[in-house]
Coordinates of C-alpha atoms in Angstrom, one line a residue:
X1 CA 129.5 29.1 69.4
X2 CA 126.7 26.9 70.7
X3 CA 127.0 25.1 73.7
X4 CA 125.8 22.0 72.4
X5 CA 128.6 21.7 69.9
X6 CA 131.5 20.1 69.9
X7 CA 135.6 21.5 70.2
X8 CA 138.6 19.4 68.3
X9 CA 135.8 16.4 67.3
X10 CA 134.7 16.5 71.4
X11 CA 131.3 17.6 72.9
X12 CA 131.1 20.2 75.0
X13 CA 128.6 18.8 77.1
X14 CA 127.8 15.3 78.2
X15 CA 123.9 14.8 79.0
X16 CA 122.0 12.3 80.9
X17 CA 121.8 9.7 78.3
X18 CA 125.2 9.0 77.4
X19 CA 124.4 6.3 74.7
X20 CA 123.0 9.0 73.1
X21 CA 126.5 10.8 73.0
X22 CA 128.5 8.1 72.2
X23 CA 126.4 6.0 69.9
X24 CA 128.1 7.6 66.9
X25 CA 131.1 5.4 67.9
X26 CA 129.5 1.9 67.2
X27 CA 127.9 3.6 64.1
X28 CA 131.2 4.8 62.7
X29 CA 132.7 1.0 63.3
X30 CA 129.7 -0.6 61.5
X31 CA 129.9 1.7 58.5
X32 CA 133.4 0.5 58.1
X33 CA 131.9 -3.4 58.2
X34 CA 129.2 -2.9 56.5
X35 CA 132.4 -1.6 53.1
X36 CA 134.2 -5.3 53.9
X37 CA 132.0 -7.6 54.5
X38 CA 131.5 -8.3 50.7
X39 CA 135.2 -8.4 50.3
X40 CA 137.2 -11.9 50.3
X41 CA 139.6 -11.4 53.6
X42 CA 141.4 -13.7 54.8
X43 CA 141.6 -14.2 58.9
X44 CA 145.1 -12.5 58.9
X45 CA 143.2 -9.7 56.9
X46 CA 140.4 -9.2 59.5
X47 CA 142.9 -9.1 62.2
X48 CA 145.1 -6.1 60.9
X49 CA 141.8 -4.2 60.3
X50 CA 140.4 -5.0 63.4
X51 CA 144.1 -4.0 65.4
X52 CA 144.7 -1.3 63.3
X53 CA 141.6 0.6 61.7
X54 CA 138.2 -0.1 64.3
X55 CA 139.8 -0.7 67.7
X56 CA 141.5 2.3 66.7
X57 CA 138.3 4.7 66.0
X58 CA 137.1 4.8 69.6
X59 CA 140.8 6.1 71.2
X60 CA 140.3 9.5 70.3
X61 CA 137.0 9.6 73.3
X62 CA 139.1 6.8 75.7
X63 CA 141.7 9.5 76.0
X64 CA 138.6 11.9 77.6
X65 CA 135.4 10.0 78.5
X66 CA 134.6 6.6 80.4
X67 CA 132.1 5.1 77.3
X68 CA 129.2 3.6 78.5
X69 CA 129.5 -0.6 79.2
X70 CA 126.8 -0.6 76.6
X71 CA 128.3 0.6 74.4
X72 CA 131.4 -1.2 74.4
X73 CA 129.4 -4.4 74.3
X74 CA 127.7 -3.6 71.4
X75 CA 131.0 -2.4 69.6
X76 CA 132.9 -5.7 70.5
X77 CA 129.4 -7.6 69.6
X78 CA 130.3 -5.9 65.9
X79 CA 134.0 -6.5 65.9
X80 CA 133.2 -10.5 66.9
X81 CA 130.4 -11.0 64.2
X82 CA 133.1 -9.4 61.8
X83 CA 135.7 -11.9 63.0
X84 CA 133.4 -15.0 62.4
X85 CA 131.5 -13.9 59.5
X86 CA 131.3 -16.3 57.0
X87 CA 133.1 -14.7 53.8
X88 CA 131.5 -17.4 51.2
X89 CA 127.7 -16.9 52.1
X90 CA 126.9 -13.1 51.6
X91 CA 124.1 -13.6 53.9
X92 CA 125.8 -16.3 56.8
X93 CA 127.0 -14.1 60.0
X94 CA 128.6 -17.8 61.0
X95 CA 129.4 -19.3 64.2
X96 CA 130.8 -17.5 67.2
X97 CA 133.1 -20.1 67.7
X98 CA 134.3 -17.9 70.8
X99 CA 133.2 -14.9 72.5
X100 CA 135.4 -11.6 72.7
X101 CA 136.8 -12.1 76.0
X102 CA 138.5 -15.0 74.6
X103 CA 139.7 -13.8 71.5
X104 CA 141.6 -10.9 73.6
X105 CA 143.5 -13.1 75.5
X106 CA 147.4 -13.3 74.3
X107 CA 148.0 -15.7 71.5
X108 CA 150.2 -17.6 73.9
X109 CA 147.0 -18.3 75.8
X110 CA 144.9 -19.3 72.8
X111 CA 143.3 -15.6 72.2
X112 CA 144.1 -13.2 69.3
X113 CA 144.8 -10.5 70.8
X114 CA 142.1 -8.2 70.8
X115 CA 141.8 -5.1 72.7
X116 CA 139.1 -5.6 75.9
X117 CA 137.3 -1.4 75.0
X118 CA 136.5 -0.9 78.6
X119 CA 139.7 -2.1 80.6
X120 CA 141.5 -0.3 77.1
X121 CA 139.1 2.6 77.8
X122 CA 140.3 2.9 81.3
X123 CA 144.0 2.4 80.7
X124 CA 143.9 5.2 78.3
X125 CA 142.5 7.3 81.3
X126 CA 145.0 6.0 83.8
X127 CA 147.6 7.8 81.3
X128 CA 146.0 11.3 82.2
X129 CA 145.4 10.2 85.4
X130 CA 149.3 9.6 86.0
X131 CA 149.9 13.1 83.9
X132 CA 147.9 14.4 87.0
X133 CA 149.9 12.9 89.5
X134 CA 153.4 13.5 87.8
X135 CA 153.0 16.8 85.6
X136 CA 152.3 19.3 88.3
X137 CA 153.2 22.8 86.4
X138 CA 150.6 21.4 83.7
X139 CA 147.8 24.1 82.9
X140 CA 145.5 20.6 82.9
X141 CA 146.7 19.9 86.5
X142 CA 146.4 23.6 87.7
X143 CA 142.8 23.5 86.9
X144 CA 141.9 20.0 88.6
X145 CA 143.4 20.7 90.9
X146 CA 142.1 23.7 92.1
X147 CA 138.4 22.5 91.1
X148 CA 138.7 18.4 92.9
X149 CA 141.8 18.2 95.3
X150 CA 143.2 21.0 96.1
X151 CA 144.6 19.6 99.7
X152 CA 145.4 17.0 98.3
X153 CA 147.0 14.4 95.2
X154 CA 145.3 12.6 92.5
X155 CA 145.4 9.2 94.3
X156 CA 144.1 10.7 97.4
X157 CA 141.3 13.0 95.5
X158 CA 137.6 12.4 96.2
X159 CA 134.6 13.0 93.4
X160 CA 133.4 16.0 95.2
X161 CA 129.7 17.5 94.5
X162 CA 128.2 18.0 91.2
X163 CA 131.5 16.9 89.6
X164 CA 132.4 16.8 85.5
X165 CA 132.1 14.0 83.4
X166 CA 135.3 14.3 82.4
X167 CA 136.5 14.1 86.5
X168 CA 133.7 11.3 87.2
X169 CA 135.8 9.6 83.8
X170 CA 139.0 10.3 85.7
X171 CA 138.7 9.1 88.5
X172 CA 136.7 5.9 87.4
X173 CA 140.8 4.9 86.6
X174 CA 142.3 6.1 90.0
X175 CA 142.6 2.5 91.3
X176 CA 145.0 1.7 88.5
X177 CA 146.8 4.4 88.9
X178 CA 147.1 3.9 92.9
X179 CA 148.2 0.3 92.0
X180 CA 150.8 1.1 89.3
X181 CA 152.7 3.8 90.9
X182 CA 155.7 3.7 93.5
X183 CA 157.8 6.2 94.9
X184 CA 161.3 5.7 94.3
X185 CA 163.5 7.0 96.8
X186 CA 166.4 9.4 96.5
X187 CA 167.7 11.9 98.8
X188 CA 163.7 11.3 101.3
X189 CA 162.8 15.3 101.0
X190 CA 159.7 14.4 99.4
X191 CA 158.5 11.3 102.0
X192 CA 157.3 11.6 105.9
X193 CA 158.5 7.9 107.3
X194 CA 158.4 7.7 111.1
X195 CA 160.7 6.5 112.7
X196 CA 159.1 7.0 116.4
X197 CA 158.5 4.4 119.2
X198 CA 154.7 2.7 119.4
X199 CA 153.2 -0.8 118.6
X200 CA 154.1 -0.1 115.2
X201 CA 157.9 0.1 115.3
X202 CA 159.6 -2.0 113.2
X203 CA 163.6 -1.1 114.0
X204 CA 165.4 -1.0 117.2
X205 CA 166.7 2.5 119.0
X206 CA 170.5 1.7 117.6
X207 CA 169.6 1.4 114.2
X208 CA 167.3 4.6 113.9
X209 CA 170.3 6.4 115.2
X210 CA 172.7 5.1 112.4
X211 CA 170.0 5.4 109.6
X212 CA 169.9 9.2 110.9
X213 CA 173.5 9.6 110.6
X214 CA 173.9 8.5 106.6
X215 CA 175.4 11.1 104.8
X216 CA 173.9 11.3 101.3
X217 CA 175.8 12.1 98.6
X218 CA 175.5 15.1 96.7
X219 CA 175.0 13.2 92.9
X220 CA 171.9 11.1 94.3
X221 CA 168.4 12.8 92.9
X222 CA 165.3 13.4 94.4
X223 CA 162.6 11.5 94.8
X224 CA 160.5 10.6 92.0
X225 CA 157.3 8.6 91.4
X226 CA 157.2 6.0 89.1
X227 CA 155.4 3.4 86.9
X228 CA 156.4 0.6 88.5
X229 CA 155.4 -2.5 86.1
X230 CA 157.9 -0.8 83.7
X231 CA 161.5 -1.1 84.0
X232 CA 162.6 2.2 83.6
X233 CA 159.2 3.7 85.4
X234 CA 157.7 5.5 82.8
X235 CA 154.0 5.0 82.3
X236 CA 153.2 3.0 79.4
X237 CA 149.7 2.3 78.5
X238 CA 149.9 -1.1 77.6
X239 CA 150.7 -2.1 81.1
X240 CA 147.8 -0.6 82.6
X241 CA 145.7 -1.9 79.8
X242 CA 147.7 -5.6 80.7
X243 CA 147.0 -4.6 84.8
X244 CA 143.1 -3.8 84.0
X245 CA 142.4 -7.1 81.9
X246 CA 144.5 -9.6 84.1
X247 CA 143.1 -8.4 87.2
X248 CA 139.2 -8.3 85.9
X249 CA 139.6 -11.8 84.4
X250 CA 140.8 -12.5 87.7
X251 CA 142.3 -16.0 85.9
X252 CA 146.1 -17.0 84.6
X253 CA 146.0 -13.4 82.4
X254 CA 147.8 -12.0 85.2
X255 CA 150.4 -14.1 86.1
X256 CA 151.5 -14.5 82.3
X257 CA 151.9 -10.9 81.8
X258 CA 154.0 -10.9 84.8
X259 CA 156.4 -13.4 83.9
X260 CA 156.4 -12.3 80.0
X261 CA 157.5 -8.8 81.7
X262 CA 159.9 -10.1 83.7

């Protein structure tokens, strides 16, 4: 088996020029424009095969690899000149009437919908990301961790020297991670929180004495980390994609996910 190949559709290797790698990804989107874009669609049409067919082609490498910005450009670049072709004029690409940022706002907010590849891209790492962090009898996790952080957690865990791809892709979604996860408290075996004097100290002697003295009950679980933007605190991708986007727009994205979730 060379080592140049690929295993389950992935390469083994990841050279210098990644666009290289990758490219096949925009290629394999515009093959599947260039069989529509003689066909009459309607713009309902060219939203359910831009949702559910080309954004879709890519999530197979998000789950793995950060893709180059490049080449996410140049794939949304496609997707948008899809979106405003000009059906009636064969050779019309028509008028951007609004770039892709835009058009992957909510429809609440006067976008469509669309999937923004690199916050997507980095969402769909932040899910094996959180596998690290939650799934420690994982063969995956046994192996990172022995390689990257072995004193250590996923949120606390340093690229190291000469590091994968595939950890350099990792840990390009830590901060998402860090931001979406919470510790929720049960019986306290699993936390360190002082309760000692200094110019830190936030309650009095009497009431460290009486938070020492609760007896727990015997029914209450351990503690757990959790996803906190869900509900029940299981990670769901969506919400990192939804914490990635709003917090790079940096606008009212943010905010109206927030109050749509809650």
């Amino acid at each position: 088996m060379s080592i140049d190949g690929s295993y389950l559709g992935l390469p083994f290797t990841i050279g210098r020029n990644k666009s290289v790698v990758f490219g096949m990804l925009k290629g394999r989107i515009w093959t599947r424009i260039q069989s529509w874009k003689h066909q009459f669609l309607s713009a309902a049409g060219k939203e359910m095969l831009i949702k559910s067919v080309m954004l879709a082609i890519p999530n197979y490498y998000f789950n793995v690899f950060l893709i180059p910005l490049s080449i996410c450009v140049d794939i949304e670049s496609c997707l948008n000149a899809f979106w405003w072709g000009n059906k009636k004029k064969e050779e019309s690409r028509g008028i951007h009437w609004s770039d892709w940022d835009k058009l992957c706002l909510p429809k609440n907010l006067g976008g469509m919908g669309f999937r923004k590849l690199r916050d997507f891209n980095l969402a769909m790492l932040s899910k094996q990301g959180w596998k690290l962090l939650s799934s420690p009898n994982s063969l995956v996790y046994r192996v990172f961790h022995a390689k990257y952080f072995y004193n250590s957690d996923f949120l606390n865990a340093k690229l190291g020297a000469n590091p994968s791809y595939v950890w350099r892709s990792l840990m390009a979604a830590q901060e998402i991670v860090r931001k979406g996860t919470r510790w929720r408290i049960g019986r306290g075996n699993s936390l360190r929180m002082e309760l000692g004097c200094g110019m830190a100290t936030v309650l009095g002697d009497a009431d460290r004495e009486v938070i020492r003295k609760i007896v727990l009950l015997n029914n209450i679980e351990e503690d757990r980390l959790i996803w906190y933007p869900e509900v029940r605190g299981t990670f769901l991708v969506k919400s990192a994609y939804r914490m990635s986007f709003g917090d790079r727009r940096n606008d009212r994205v943010g905010e109206e996910f927030f109050w749509k979730w809650f």
